[in-house]
């Protein structure tokens, strides 16, 4: 009886060595026999989509706007404007920069003249939204993603 147990254990060890060796060489012996191996299945999530391209900017430059109240220049607003665009629209926006400068200046003269209060800082969110509307009217919708206003200053 002990001989039979010894023979069975030795055969199982040889079989385990053969299967392990085949796995080591990259062959799945259980798949060749039609046995589903739960360890060979990969439950890895699908790869993440590629990250969006980094934002592309067109530098508008310094926008200086006179604040006209009661028919005279009371203050002067200065801000650095950067236009966030799709990389494919960068050339079109850069070519139409003079049109945008004219439209932005015209609208900001009217807008800031009625909204600037003494002792209050410039509302950059409102100005950015307003400039987006003007840009969509001037260039058409979809050319700009966002307008970034840096260093707003009221002198």
GROMACS .gro file of C-alpha atoms in nm, residues 49-134:
model
   86
   49UNK     CA    1  -0.822   5.687  -2.319
   50UNK     CA    2  -0.530   5.905  -2.418
   51UNK     CA    3  -0.511   6.235  -2.232
   52UNK     CA    4  -0.644   6.539  -2.415
   53UNK     CA    5  -0.382   6.754  -2.586
   54UNK     CA    6  -0.244   7.035  -2.374
   55UNK     CA    7  -0.420   7.366  -2.421
   56UNK     CA    8  -0.292   7.591  -2.693
   57UNK     CA    9  -0.289   7.966  -2.636
   58UNK     CA   10  -0.279   8.270  -2.857
   59UNK     CA   11  -0.131   8.566  -2.672
   60UNK     CA   12  -0.361   8.862  -2.717
   61UNK     CA   13  -0.134   9.089  -2.519
   62UNK     CA   14  -0.217   9.383  -2.297
   63UNK     CA   15  -0.568   9.521  -2.323
   64UNK     CA   16  -0.587   9.879  -2.200
   65UNK     CA   17  -0.939  10.015  -2.175
   66UNK     CA   18  -1.030  10.371  -2.077
   67UNK     CA   19  -1.317  10.376  -1.829
   68UNK     CA   20  -1.543  10.657  -1.948
   69UNK     CA   21  -1.802  10.782  -1.701
   70UNK     CA   22  -1.999  11.108  -1.729
   71UNK     CA   23  -1.834  11.185  -2.063
   72UNK     CA   24  -1.478  11.186  -1.926
   73UNK     CA   25  -1.207  10.930  -1.867
   74UNK     CA   26  -1.218  10.843  -1.496
   75UNK     CA   27  -0.984  10.543  -1.484
   76UNK     CA   28  -0.794  10.302  -1.702
   77UNK     CA   29  -0.831   9.924  -1.689
   78UNK     CA   30  -0.536   9.707  -1.786
   79UNK     CA   31  -0.534   9.330  -1.822
   80UNK     CA   32  -0.332   9.066  -1.999
   81UNK     CA   33  -0.554   8.850  -2.219
   82UNK     CA   34  -0.472   8.500  -2.341
   83UNK     CA   35  -0.700   8.310  -2.575
   84UNK     CA   36  -0.727   7.933  -2.526
   85UNK     CA   37  -0.791   7.767  -2.863
   86UNK     CA   38  -0.787   7.424  -3.024
   87UNK     CA   39  -0.449   7.359  -3.190
   88UNK     CA   40  -0.624   7.335  -3.528
   89UNK     CA   41  -0.780   7.684  -3.485
   90UNK     CA   42  -0.466   7.859  -3.362
   91UNK     CA   43  -0.368   7.992  -3.705
   92UNK     CA   44  -0.719   8.124  -3.781
   93UNK     CA   45  -0.744   8.305  -3.447
   94UNK     CA   46  -0.394   8.452  -3.486
   95UNK     CA   47  -0.483   8.588  -3.831
   96UNK     CA   48  -0.801   8.750  -3.696
   97UNK     CA   49  -0.636   8.908  -3.393
   98UNK     CA   50  -0.679   9.269  -3.518
   99UNK     CA   51  -1.055   9.211  -3.558
  100UNK     CA   52  -1.070   9.068  -3.207
  101UNK     CA   53  -0.870   9.357  -3.063
  102UNK     CA   54  -1.109   9.608  -3.214
  103UNK     CA   55  -1.419   9.419  -3.100
  104UNK     CA   56  -1.283   9.363  -2.748
  105UNK     CA   57  -1.186   9.727  -2.703
  106UNK     CA   58  -1.519   9.855  -2.832
  107UNK     CA   59  -1.720   9.626  -2.607
  108UNK     CA   60  -1.503   9.680  -2.298
  109UNK     CA   61  -1.532  10.059  -2.326
  110UNK     CA   62  -1.911  10.026  -2.307
  111UNK     CA   63  -1.911   9.745  -2.048
  112UNK     CA   64  -1.656   9.884  -1.802
  113UNK     CA   65  -1.800  10.235  -1.825
  114UNK     CA   66  -2.127  10.110  -1.681
  115UNK     CA   67  -2.003   9.843  -1.437
  116UNK     CA   68  -1.689   9.980  -1.269
  117UNK     CA   69  -1.762  10.114  -0.922
  118UNK     CA   70  -1.518  10.316  -0.711
  119UNK     CA   71  -1.315  10.099  -0.475
  120UNK     CA   72  -1.421   9.771  -0.640
  121UNK     CA   73  -1.179   9.540  -0.828
  122UNK     CA   74  -1.245   9.426  -1.182
  123UNK     CA   75  -1.478   9.127  -1.213
  124UNK     CA   76  -1.260   8.897  -1.425
  125UNK     CA   77  -1.526   8.626  -1.456
  126UNK     CA   78  -1.779   8.867  -1.599
  127UNK     CA   79  -1.520   9.022  -1.830
  128UNK     CA   80  -1.409   8.676  -1.951
  129UNK     CA   81  -1.769   8.569  -2.023
  130UNK     CA   82  -1.837   8.898  -2.200
  131UNK     CA   83  -1.523   8.864  -2.415
  132UNK     CA   84  -1.623   8.506  -2.507
  133UNK     CA   85  -1.958   8.635  -2.634
  134UNK     CA   86  -1.783   8.906  -2.835
   0.00000   0.00000   0.00000
